[in-house]
Amino acid sequence: MKIDKTEYNNILKFIDNISNYSDEEILNKVKGIVKYLNEIYDYELKYKFLTLVIRTIKDLDMKVELIMTYFYFKFENSKLYSWNFIQEVLENVNDKNKEKIFSKLFSDIKMEEVSQILNIPTNLKFGVELEYYNPSFQDIKSLYTSGIIVQIMKSLSFSDELINSMSKNVDFEKENEFDKWIFSKEIDNDESPEASSPIMTNNLNCLNQIVGMITLFNVFGAKVHGGTGLHINIGTDYFGDNVEALKYLLIIWGECEELFFKIANAENDVIRVMAINMAAPIKENIQKTLKENSNIKLETDEDINRFMYNIQVRNRLNDLLGFDHGDLEFELMEARTEEDKYEVFKKYMEQKSEKDTSIRYTSINFNHMTWNSKDKGRIEFRLFNNSLSPKIVMEDLLLVGKLCEVSLKLSNNDKYKREQLNELLNHHVTEEEKLDSLLNLLFDTEDEKQIFKKRWISVKDNPSYEKYKVGKKTFKENKQYCLKIK
């Protein structure tokens, strides 16, 4: 479209004198001017014009209407805003009015604090890593460093304690800091931010920080997809020096890993596509290791290295070597025994760069465990899809917490739990009967059991889970076959 110089000059004149017009007069002009600037493809002037309009208009409802008309759209049930623009147009708005504006923009999002702690031990330390797609890492950093995040939280009725915990106790792109929330880029992708919590315990402030962070990501317009996971880290010091507790955790996982994959996510939420690579099953390795030697030893670095190899690496060592360790790939081809392969693994550990974290990509990752030191490190559960529902994340925390609690009880000779474990170890059962035994072992109430039973029912026949069936079967495919072998 050819530019009409008279029309264009009138727009420039209006912009120069915009402060002389009332809110209503400005609003009456906006639609026509934006339409014209779109027709002549002058997007730079359009942005400048809209910025000036929203900054100039005094009525808060009008500001909100314009932001939602020109700088907001819906995508896959998410609201997406231009956060740079919002910060720019609200720069001169006082904090109280910012809160009112955000209350209107996010009226459909509620911060629903939990009122009860989870039914897991209060001395269990844990942390979560929340992976999302959108907004960008830089957007989040800007919202925090500008302080506007405080007005957003106030508009959502966050408590003062929660605002203080979540606005000041934050840092960016730091490693091995566990006393604050850390935002980072997932694999150097600015559009895939990750939020890692500080070390937490089972109390209301900690749980509500997690709820609050998920609520903020809903405000940001975040999305989850086939590459976004939820990682739950458990402090290994919960087990004390009790190696038997770790062994019982492995026994349960070795019996039921494919069931854990099916109950790890919300009803009808099938395991994410990338899980097979980022949370590879380890059931087969566990079964082999316990069959070779049921006694686990973790007294030295060598013990821990061997444990890592046996549980996480032995069936995927070739994948770890990749393209950077050609000499070791040749040695692996020549290896004849498990001990030969372990020697290749040790060389890999000595040669690999700090950025090479391929070892961790299993359903449970023990790479951060330092059992033989004062700080015993952590165990990372990586199989969960991430979620935009705080309720689902709380349920996932319950699942992992109960698994650790029961493992410790078994090591302390809890008679009732030992009887339930014996039922779980029966292989002449169907998948559903196996699941029921697992839920009876882990959970105390029928309500808790039903959460995970419903999850299983919703995905039990989905073919996506076939690839996660590794190692020796611990339940039969159907009841008829079970009857034949009894």
Short mmCIF file of C-alpha atoms in Angstrom, two decimals:
data_model
loop_
_atom_site.label_atom_id
_atom_site.label_comp_id
_atom_site.label_asym_id
_atom_site.label_seq_id
_atom_site.Cartn_x
_atom_site.Cartn_y
_atom_site.Cartn_z
CA MET A 1 0.00 0.00 0.00
CA LYS A 2 1.28 3.44 -0.95
CA ILE A 3 1.89 5.74 2.01
CA ASP A 4 -0.50 8.69 2.25
CA LYS A 5 1.80 11.48 3.43
CA THR A 6 -1.08 13.53 4.83
CA GLU A 7 -2.40 10.55 6.83
CA TYR A 8 1.08 9.67 8.01
CA ASN A 9 1.85 13.23 9.12
CA ASN A 10 -1.47 13.42 10.97
CA ILE A 11 -0.48 10.31 12.92
CA LEU A 12 2.89 11.83 13.81
CA LYS A 13 1.17 15.03 14.87
CA PHE A 14 -1.26 13.08 17.04
CA ILE A 15 1.64 11.23 18.68
CA ASP A 16 3.47 14.49 19.40
CA ASN A 17 0.39 16.00 21.04
CA ILE A 18 -1.10 12.89 22.67
CA SER A 19 -0.91 14.37 26.17
CA ASN A 20 -3.48 17.00 25.14
CA TYR A 21 -6.18 14.38 24.50
CA SER A 22 -8.53 12.67 26.92
CA ASP A 23 -8.48 8.91 27.49
CA GLU A 24 -11.66 8.50 25.42
CA GLU A 25 -10.27 10.57 22.52
CA ILE A 26 -7.10 8.51 22.48
CA LEU A 27 -8.99 5.22 22.61
CA ASN A 28 -11.22 6.33 19.68
CA LYS A 29 -8.11 6.90 17.54
CA VAL A 30 -6.17 3.73 18.36
CA LYS A 31 -7.93 1.16 16.19
CA GLY A 32 -7.79 3.23 12.99
CA ILE A 33 -4.15 4.23 13.45
CA VAL A 34 -3.03 0.67 14.19
CA LYS A 35 -4.93 -0.61 11.13
CA TYR A 36 -3.24 1.96 8.88
CA LEU A 37 0.25 1.29 10.25
CA ASN A 38 -0.28 -2.45 9.69
CA GLU A 39 -1.34 -1.76 6.08
CA ILE A 40 1.86 0.19 5.36
CA TYR A 41 3.98 -2.33 7.34
CA ASP A 42 5.36 0.32 9.69
CA TYR A 43 5.55 -1.97 12.73
CA GLU A 44 8.22 0.12 14.41
CA LEU A 45 5.95 3.17 14.55
CA LYS A 46 3.00 0.97 15.58
CA TYR A 47 4.97 -0.33 18.57
CA LYS A 48 6.07 3.18 19.51
CA PHE A 49 2.50 4.46 19.16
CA LEU A 50 0.93 1.70 21.27
CA THR A 51 3.60 2.07 23.95
CA LEU A 52 2.92 5.79 24.18
CA VAL A 53 -0.86 5.28 24.19
CA ILE A 54 -0.86 2.80 27.09
CA ARG A 55 1.62 4.88 29.06
CA THR A 56 -0.48 8.02 28.54
CA ILE A 57 -3.96 6.66 29.27
CA LYS A 58 -4.81 7.09 32.95
CA ASP A 59 -7.73 4.68 33.24
CA LEU A 60 -6.46 1.29 34.43
CA ASP A 61 -9.26 -0.67 32.74
CA MET A 62 -8.38 0.96 29.42
CA LYS A 63 -4.72 0.08 29.91
CA VAL A 64 -5.65 -3.55 30.53
CA GLU A 65 -7.97 -3.63 27.51
CA LEU A 66 -5.25 -2.31 25.21
CA ILE A 67 -2.62 -4.72 26.54
CA MET A 68 -4.96 -7.66 26.05
CA THR A 69 -5.93 -6.47 22.57
CA TYR A 70 -2.47 -5.86 21.16
CA PHE A 71 0.08 -7.70 23.31
CA TYR A 72 -1.62 -10.91 24.30
CA PHE A 73 -2.70 -14.05 22.49
CA LYS A 74 -3.62 -17.60 23.40
CA PHE A 75 -1.57 -20.59 22.35
CA GLU A 76 -2.30 -24.15 23.48
CA ASN A 77 -4.33 -22.94 26.49
CA SER A 78 -1.56 -20.55 27.53
CA LYS A 79 -1.67 -16.77 27.67
CA LEU A 80 1.40 -15.26 26.05
CA TYR A 81 2.44 -11.68 26.74
CA SER A 82 5.29 -9.53 25.55
CA TRP A 83 6.94 -9.07 28.93
CA ASN A 84 9.43 -6.48 27.67
CA PHE A 85 6.50 -4.40 26.45
CA ILE A 86 4.53 -4.77 29.69
CA GLN A 87 7.49 -3.64 31.76
CA GLU A 88 8.01 -0.68 29.44
CA VAL A 89 4.42 0.57 29.46
CA LEU A 90 4.06 0.10 33.23
CA GLU A 91 7.39 1.70 34.08
CA ASN A 92 5.82 4.89 35.48
CA VAL A 93 2.82 3.20 37.11
CA ASN A 94 2.96 3.02 40.91
CA ASP A 95 3.19 -0.38 42.58
CA LYS A 96 -0.41 -0.39 43.83
CA ASN A 97 -1.77 0.24 40.34
CA LYS A 98 0.55 -2.40 38.88
CA GLU A 99 -1.01 -4.90 41.27
CA LYS A 100 -4.49 -3.88 40.09
CA ILE A 101 -3.49 -4.24 36.44
CA PHE A 102 -1.98 -7.69 37.00
CA SER A 103 -5.07 -8.75 38.96
CA LYS A 104 -7.15 -7.98 35.86
CA LEU A 105 -4.70 -9.52 33.38
CA PHE A 106 -4.49 -12.77 35.37
CA SER A 107 -7.97 -12.93 36.85
CA ASP A 108 -8.33 -16.57 35.75
CA ILE A 109 -5.20 -17.71 37.66
CA LYS A 110 -5.37 -18.41 41.37
CA MET A 111 -2.66 -19.04 43.94
CA GLU A 112 -4.14 -21.87 45.99
CA GLU A 113 -1.89 -22.47 48.96
CA VAL A 114 -1.74 -25.96 50.43
CA SER A 115 -2.99 -26.13 54.00
CA GLN A 116 -1.60 -29.56 54.99
CA ILE A 117 1.84 -31.04 54.74
CA LEU A 118 2.33 -34.19 52.69
CA ASN A 119 2.07 -37.63 54.24
CA ILE A 120 5.83 -38.14 54.04
CA PRO A 121 8.55 -37.84 56.72
CA THR A 122 9.21 -34.29 57.94
CA ASN A 123 12.95 -34.97 58.09
CA LEU A 124 13.15 -35.97 54.42
CA LYS A 125 15.03 -33.32 52.43
CA PHE A 126 14.04 -32.82 48.82
CA GLY A 127 14.16 -30.45 45.88
CA VAL A 128 12.46 -30.09 42.52
CA GLU A 129 13.64 -29.08 39.06
CA LEU A 130 10.85 -27.66 36.90
CA GLU A 131 11.46 -27.56 33.14
CA TYR A 132 9.26 -25.45 30.86
CA TYR A 133 9.06 -24.00 27.40
CA ASN A 134 8.33 -20.26 27.30
CA PRO A 135 8.80 -17.61 28.50
CA SER A 136 12.46 -16.98 27.78
CA PHE A 137 15.09 -17.19 30.48
CA GLN A 138 15.88 -13.51 29.88
CA ASP A 139 12.21 -12.53 30.40
CA ILE A 140 12.17 -14.24 33.80
CA LYS A 141 15.46 -12.67 34.80
CA SER A 142 14.19 -9.24 33.80
CA LEU A 143 10.96 -9.65 35.80
CA TYR A 144 12.96 -10.51 38.90
CA THR A 145 15.74 -7.96 38.56
CA SER A 146 13.24 -5.15 37.88
CA GLY A 147 11.24 -6.12 40.96
CA ILE A 148 7.97 -6.34 39.02
CA ILE A 149 7.65 -9.98 40.11
CA VAL A 150 6.64 -8.72 43.56
CA GLN A 151 3.61 -6.87 42.17
CA ILE A 152 2.67 -9.97 40.18
CA MET A 153 2.79 -12.12 43.31
CA LYS A 154 0.82 -9.58 45.34
CA SER A 155 -1.84 -9.44 42.62
CA LEU A 156 -2.26 -13.21 43.00
CA SER A 157 -2.64 -12.93 46.81
CA PHE A 158 0.67 -14.59 47.69
CA SER A 159 1.30 -14.32 51.43
CA ASP A 160 3.98 -11.85 52.59
CA GLU A 161 6.11 -14.77 53.81
CA LEU A 162 5.91 -16.44 50.43
CA ILE A 163 6.68 -13.24 48.53
CA ASN A 164 9.73 -12.68 50.70
CA SER A 165 10.94 -16.27 50.21
CA MET A 166 10.42 -16.29 46.46
CA SER A 167 11.52 -12.77 45.47
CA LYS A 168 14.75 -12.44 47.45
CA ASN A 169 15.87 -16.06 47.66
CA VAL A 170 16.63 -16.28 43.92
CA ASP A 171 19.65 -16.38 41.63
CA PHE A 172 20.44 -17.07 37.97
CA GLU A 173 22.67 -19.63 36.23
CA LYS A 174 24.46 -20.75 39.39
CA GLU A 175 25.61 -24.33 39.90
CA ASN A 176 25.68 -26.32 43.12
CA GLU A 177 23.82 -23.68 45.14
CA PHE A 178 21.05 -25.33 47.11
CA ASP A 179 19.88 -22.56 49.45
CA LYS A 180 17.83 -20.58 46.92
CA TRP A 181 15.74 -20.85 43.77
CA ILE A 182 18.01 -21.01 40.73
CA PHE A 183 16.81 -20.18 37.22
CA SER A 184 18.86 -21.56 34.34
CA LYS A 185 18.64 -22.26 30.63
CA GLU A 186 17.92 -25.84 29.67
CA ILE A 187 20.78 -26.93 27.36
CA ASP A 188 21.66 -23.27 26.62
CA ASN A 189 18.20 -22.70 25.12
CA ASP A 190 16.90 -19.29 26.14
CA GLU A 191 13.33 -20.40 25.40
CA SER A 192 13.52 -23.40 27.78
CA PRO A 193 13.93 -22.05 31.32
CA GLU A 194 14.35 -24.32 34.32
CA ALA A 195 13.64 -23.46 37.96
CA SER A 196 15.49 -25.48 40.61
CA SER A 197 14.29 -25.20 44.18
CA PRO A 198 16.43 -24.81 47.28
CA ILE A 199 16.73 -27.79 49.61
CA MET A 200 13.32 -28.23 51.18
CA THR A 201 11.56 -30.21 53.87
CA ASN A 202 7.94 -31.20 54.34
CA ASN A 203 6.57 -27.94 55.76
CA LEU A 204 3.95 -25.52 54.47
CA ASN A 205 6.33 -22.74 53.45
CA CYS A 206 8.43 -25.07 51.31
CA LEU A 207 5.43 -26.76 49.70
CA ASN A 208 3.81 -23.42 48.96
CA GLN A 209 6.98 -22.12 47.37
CA ILE A 210 6.69 -24.96 44.86
CA VAL A 211 2.98 -24.19 44.34
CA GLY A 212 3.85 -20.51 43.98
CA MET A 213 6.56 -21.15 41.41
CA ILE A 214 4.25 -23.30 39.28
CA THR A 215 1.57 -20.59 39.57
CA LEU A 216 4.06 -17.99 38.33
CA PHE A 217 4.91 -20.15 35.33
CA ASN A 218 1.19 -20.26 34.54
CA VAL A 219 1.24 -16.44 34.64
CA PHE A 220 4.28 -16.42 32.35
CA GLY A 221 2.37 -18.47 29.77
CA ALA A 222 4.68 -21.45 30.12
CA LYS A 223 4.06 -24.72 28.29
CA VAL A 224 5.11 -28.33 28.80
CA HIS A 225 5.88 -30.71 25.96
CA GLY A 226 7.77 -33.88 25.08
CA GLY A 227 11.07 -32.49 26.31
CA THR A 228 10.09 -30.94 29.64
CA GLY A 229 10.51 -33.04 32.74
CA LEU A 230 10.05 -32.79 36.49
CA HIS A 231 13.05 -34.03 38.47
CA ILE A 232 12.65 -34.79 42.17
CA ASN A 233 15.81 -34.94 44.26
CA ILE A 234 15.91 -36.69 47.62
CA GLY A 235 18.64 -36.09 50.20
CA THR A 236 20.38 -39.43 50.72
CA ASP A 237 21.18 -38.53 54.33
CA TYR A 238 17.58 -39.53 55.12
CA PHE A 239 18.85 -43.13 55.05
CA GLY A 240 21.70 -42.36 57.45
CA ASP A 241 24.37 -45.08 57.10
CA ASN A 242 21.72 -47.68 56.34
CA VAL A 243 22.78 -49.19 53.00
CA GLU A 244 19.99 -51.74 53.37
CA ALA A 245 17.45 -48.93 52.88
CA LEU A 246 19.00 -48.14 49.50
CA LYS A 247 18.94 -51.84 48.64
CA TYR A 248 15.22 -52.09 49.40
CA LEU A 249 14.57 -49.06 47.22
CA LEU A 250 16.34 -50.88 44.39
CA ILE A 251 14.41 -54.10 45.07
CA ILE A 252 11.09 -52.28 44.78
CA TRP A 253 12.20 -50.41 41.66
CA GLY A 254 13.55 -53.61 40.10
CA GLU A 255 10.17 -55.26 40.63
CA CYS A 256 7.96 -52.43 39.45
CA GLU A 257 9.80 -49.94 37.25
CA GLU A 258 7.35 -50.21 34.34
CA LEU A 259 4.52 -49.55 36.80
CA PHE A 260 6.31 -46.47 38.14
CA PHE A 261 6.49 -45.13 34.57
CA LYS A 262 2.72 -45.60 34.24
CA ILE A 263 1.80 -43.96 37.55
CA ALA A 264 4.32 -41.12 37.33
CA ASN A 265 2.01 -38.64 35.61
CA ALA A 266 -1.49 -37.20 35.73
CA GLU A 267 -4.43 -39.23 34.45
CA ASN A 268 -4.28 -39.56 30.64
CA ASP A 269 -0.88 -37.85 30.56
CA VAL A 270 1.26 -40.33 28.62
CA ILE A 271 5.00 -40.45 29.35
CA ARG A 272 6.83 -37.76 27.37
CA VAL A 273 8.59 -38.74 24.14
CA MET A 274 12.09 -37.87 25.38
CA ALA A 275 11.82 -39.96 28.56
CA ILE A 276 13.30 -43.07 26.93
CA ASN A 277 16.52 -41.08 26.34
CA MET A 278 16.45 -38.74 29.34
CA ALA A 279 15.08 -41.21 31.92
CA ALA A 280 16.11 -44.60 30.54
CA PRO A 281 14.85 -47.68 32.42
CA ILE A 282 17.33 -49.39 34.79
CA LYS A 283 15.27 -52.38 35.95
CA GLU A 284 17.41 -54.87 34.03
CA ASN A 285 20.61 -53.49 35.57
CA ILE A 286 19.14 -53.61 39.08
CA GLN A 287 18.06 -57.22 38.67
CA LYS A 288 21.49 -58.28 37.36
CA THR A 289 23.33 -56.43 40.12
CA LEU A 290 21.25 -57.88 42.97
CA LYS A 291 21.53 -61.36 41.49
CA GLU A 292 25.33 -61.10 41.26
CA ASN A 293 25.73 -59.78 44.79
CA SER A 294 22.86 -58.83 47.06
CA ASN A 295 25.20 -56.94 49.41
CA ILE A 296 25.72 -53.29 48.42
CA LYS A 297 28.98 -51.69 49.50
CA LEU A 298 29.47 -47.90 49.37
CA GLU A 299 32.42 -47.23 51.65
CA THR A 300 34.90 -45.83 49.11
CA ASP A 301 34.86 -43.81 45.88
CA GLU A 302 35.65 -47.05 44.06
CA ASP A 303 32.56 -48.67 45.62
CA ILE A 304 30.38 -45.80 44.47
CA ASN A 305 31.90 -45.88 40.97
CA ARG A 306 31.18 -49.58 40.68
CA PHE A 307 27.66 -49.08 42.00
CA MET A 308 27.11 -46.37 39.36
CA TYR A 309 28.37 -48.62 36.61
CA ASN A 310 26.31 -51.61 37.69
CA ILE A 311 23.02 -49.74 38.18
CA GLN A 312 23.08 -46.96 35.58
CA VAL A 313 25.69 -47.64 32.93
CA ARG A 314 26.37 -51.26 32.10
CA ASN A 315 23.71 -51.67 29.40
CA ARG A 316 24.34 -48.28 27.78
CA LEU A 317 28.08 -47.71 28.08
CA ASN A 318 28.44 -47.49 24.31
CA ASP A 319 25.92 -44.64 24.25
CA LEU A 320 27.96 -42.68 26.80
CA LEU A 321 31.15 -42.94 24.77
CA GLY A 322 29.55 -41.23 21.77
CA PHE A 323 31.85 -39.50 19.31
CA ASP A 324 34.36 -38.10 21.80
CA HIS A 325 35.94 -41.35 22.99
CA GLY A 326 36.80 -43.31 19.85
CA ASP A 327 39.68 -45.12 21.53
CA LEU A 328 37.42 -46.30 24.33
CA GLU A 329 34.80 -47.46 21.84
CA PHE A 330 37.44 -49.75 20.35
CA GLU A 331 38.39 -51.02 23.83
CA LEU A 332 34.72 -51.68 24.55
CA MET A 333 34.44 -53.77 21.37
CA GLU A 334 37.38 -55.85 22.58
CA ALA A 335 36.03 -56.23 26.14
CA ARG A 336 34.99 -59.78 26.92
CA THR A 337 33.92 -59.66 30.56
CA GLU A 338 31.93 -57.30 32.74
CA GLU A 339 35.17 -56.42 34.52
CA ASP A 340 36.76 -55.43 31.18
CA LYS A 341 33.80 -53.16 30.49
CA TYR A 342 34.04 -51.65 33.94
CA GLU A 343 37.68 -50.73 33.24
CA VAL A 344 36.54 -48.92 30.09
CA PHE A 345 33.95 -47.09 32.19
CA LYS A 346 36.61 -45.94 34.68
CA LYS A 347 38.71 -44.52 31.83
CA TYR A 348 35.64 -42.74 30.51
CA MET A 349 35.04 -41.17 33.93
CA GLU A 350 38.63 -39.90 33.99
CA GLN A 351 38.47 -38.48 30.45
CA LYS A 352 34.99 -36.98 30.21
CA SER A 353 34.51 -33.23 30.46
CA GLU A 354 32.51 -31.63 33.28
CA LYS A 355 29.81 -30.74 30.75
CA ASP A 356 29.29 -34.40 29.90
CA THR A 357 26.39 -35.39 32.15
CA SER A 358 25.14 -38.34 30.09
CA ILE A 359 25.35 -40.71 33.06
CA ARG A 360 22.38 -39.05 34.72
CA TYR A 361 19.86 -39.86 31.97
CA THR A 362 18.18 -42.78 33.73
CA SER A 363 14.87 -43.18 35.57
CA ILE A 364 16.74 -42.87 38.87
CA ASN A 365 20.08 -41.07 38.84
CA PHE A 366 22.62 -41.83 41.58
CA ASN A 367 25.37 -39.70 40.02
CA HIS A 368 25.01 -37.04 42.75
CA MET A 369 25.20 -39.54 45.61
CA THR A 370 28.28 -39.28 47.87
CA TRP A 371 27.41 -41.96 50.39
CA ASN A 372 30.90 -42.25 51.90
CA SER A 373 31.13 -38.56 52.91
CA LYS A 374 29.42 -36.49 55.59
CA ASP A 375 27.02 -35.01 53.03
CA LYS A 376 25.64 -38.10 51.34
CA GLY A 377 24.40 -36.14 48.34
CA ARG A 378 21.10 -36.81 46.62
CA ILE A 379 19.17 -39.28 44.51
CA GLU A 380 17.39 -37.86 41.47
CA PHE A 381 14.12 -39.29 40.13
CA ARG A 382 13.87 -38.24 36.48
CA LEU A 383 10.90 -40.14 35.03
CA PHE A 384 8.16 -37.57 35.68
CA ASN A 385 6.65 -35.29 33.04
CA ASN A 386 6.58 -31.72 34.23
CA SER A 387 3.17 -30.24 34.94
CA LEU A 388 1.48 -26.87 35.21
CA SER A 389 -0.70 -28.30 37.98
CA PRO A 390 0.65 -27.86 41.54
CA LYS A 391 -1.64 -30.72 42.64
CA ILE A 392 0.08 -33.17 40.27
CA VAL A 393 3.56 -32.14 41.43
CA MET A 394 2.49 -32.57 45.07
CA GLU A 395 1.24 -36.08 44.24
CA ASP A 396 4.56 -36.90 42.56
CA LEU A 397 6.41 -35.73 45.66
CA LEU A 398 4.15 -38.00 47.71
CA LEU A 399 5.04 -40.99 45.52
CA VAL A 400 8.80 -40.50 45.84
CA GLY A 401 8.60 -39.63 49.53
CA LYS A 402 6.63 -42.78 50.37
CA LEU A 403 9.04 -44.94 48.37
CA CYS A 404 11.94 -43.64 50.46
CA GLU A 405 10.01 -43.91 53.72
CA VAL A 406 9.00 -47.53 53.06
CA SER A 407 12.54 -48.47 51.98
CA LEU A 408 13.85 -47.24 55.34
CA LYS A 409 11.09 -49.05 57.25
CA LEU A 410 11.95 -52.30 55.49
CA SER A 411 15.61 -51.92 56.42
CA ASN A 412 14.55 -51.45 60.05
CA ASN A 413 12.65 -54.78 59.98
CA ASP A 414 9.15 -53.36 60.01
CA LYS A 415 7.20 -56.62 60.20
CA TYR A 416 4.06 -55.36 58.48
CA LYS A 417 6.01 -53.84 55.58
CA ARG A 418 8.07 -57.02 55.23
CA GLU A 419 4.85 -59.01 54.78
CA GLN A 420 3.65 -56.54 52.15
CA LEU A 421 7.01 -56.75 50.36
CA ASN A 422 6.71 -60.54 50.21
CA GLU A 423 3.36 -60.09 48.48
CA LEU A 424 4.97 -57.70 46.01
CA LEU A 425 7.66 -60.25 45.15
CA ASN A 426 5.07 -62.75 43.91
CA HIS A 427 5.51 -63.00 40.12
CA HIS A 428 2.46 -65.21 39.42
CA VAL A 429 0.14 -62.20 39.23
CA THR A 430 -1.33 -59.87 36.66
CA GLU A 431 -0.13 -56.33 36.14
CA GLU A 432 -3.09 -54.94 38.07
CA GLU A 433 -2.50 -57.32 40.99
CA LYS A 434 1.17 -56.29 40.97
CA LEU A 435 0.15 -52.64 41.06
CA ASP A 436 -2.25 -53.24 43.96
CA SER A 437 0.57 -54.91 45.93
CA LEU A 438 2.84 -51.94 45.20
CA LEU A 439 0.22 -49.41 46.30
CA ASN A 440 -0.51 -51.38 49.46
CA LEU A 441 3.20 -51.36 50.27
CA LEU A 442 3.70 -47.65 49.66
CA PHE A 443 0.54 -45.91 50.84
CA ASP A 444 -1.42 -45.66 54.07
CA THR A 445 -4.84 -44.55 52.86
CA GLU A 446 -7.25 -45.64 50.15
CA ASP A 447 -7.40 -42.06 48.86
CA GLU A 448 -3.65 -42.09 48.23
CA LYS A 449 -3.83 -45.47 46.50
CA GLN A 450 -6.69 -44.34 44.27
CA ILE A 451 -4.69 -41.37 42.95
CA PHE A 452 -2.16 -43.71 41.40
CA LYS A 453 -4.58 -46.49 40.52
CA LYS A 454 -6.54 -44.02 38.39
CA ARG A 455 -3.34 -42.84 36.73
CA TRP A 456 -2.49 -46.43 35.81
CA ILE A 457 -5.98 -47.21 34.50
CA SER A 458 -5.88 -44.19 32.16
CA VAL A 459 -2.66 -45.30 30.38
CA LYS A 460 -2.30 -49.03 31.11
CA ASP A 461 -2.88 -50.13 27.51
CA ASN A 462 -1.01 -47.32 25.80
CA PRO A 463 1.67 -48.78 23.48
CA SER A 464 4.12 -45.99 24.41
CA TYR A 465 5.08 -47.99 27.51
CA GLU A 466 6.18 -51.13 25.65
CA LYS A 467 9.71 -49.78 25.27
CA TYR A 468 10.06 -49.44 29.05
CA LYS A 469 9.64 -53.18 29.69
CA VAL A 470 13.20 -54.34 30.33
CA GLY A 471 14.69 -57.15 32.37
CA LYS A 472 12.94 -60.14 33.88
CA LYS A 473 9.15 -59.96 33.99
CA THR A 474 7.73 -59.65 37.48
CA PHE A 475 4.07 -60.04 36.50
CA LYS A 476 2.20 -61.91 33.80
CA GLU A 477 0.28 -60.45 30.90
CA ASN A 478 -3.11 -61.98 31.72
CA LYS A 479 -4.97 -63.96 34.36
CA GLN A 480 -5.49 -67.05 32.22
CA TYR A 481 -1.76 -67.57 31.88
CA CYS A 482 -1.30 -67.07 35.61
CA LEU A 483 -3.75 -69.87 36.34
CA LYS A 484 -1.87 -72.27 34.08
CA ILE A 485 1.48 -71.84 35.78
CA LYS A 486 0.27 -72.10 39.38
#
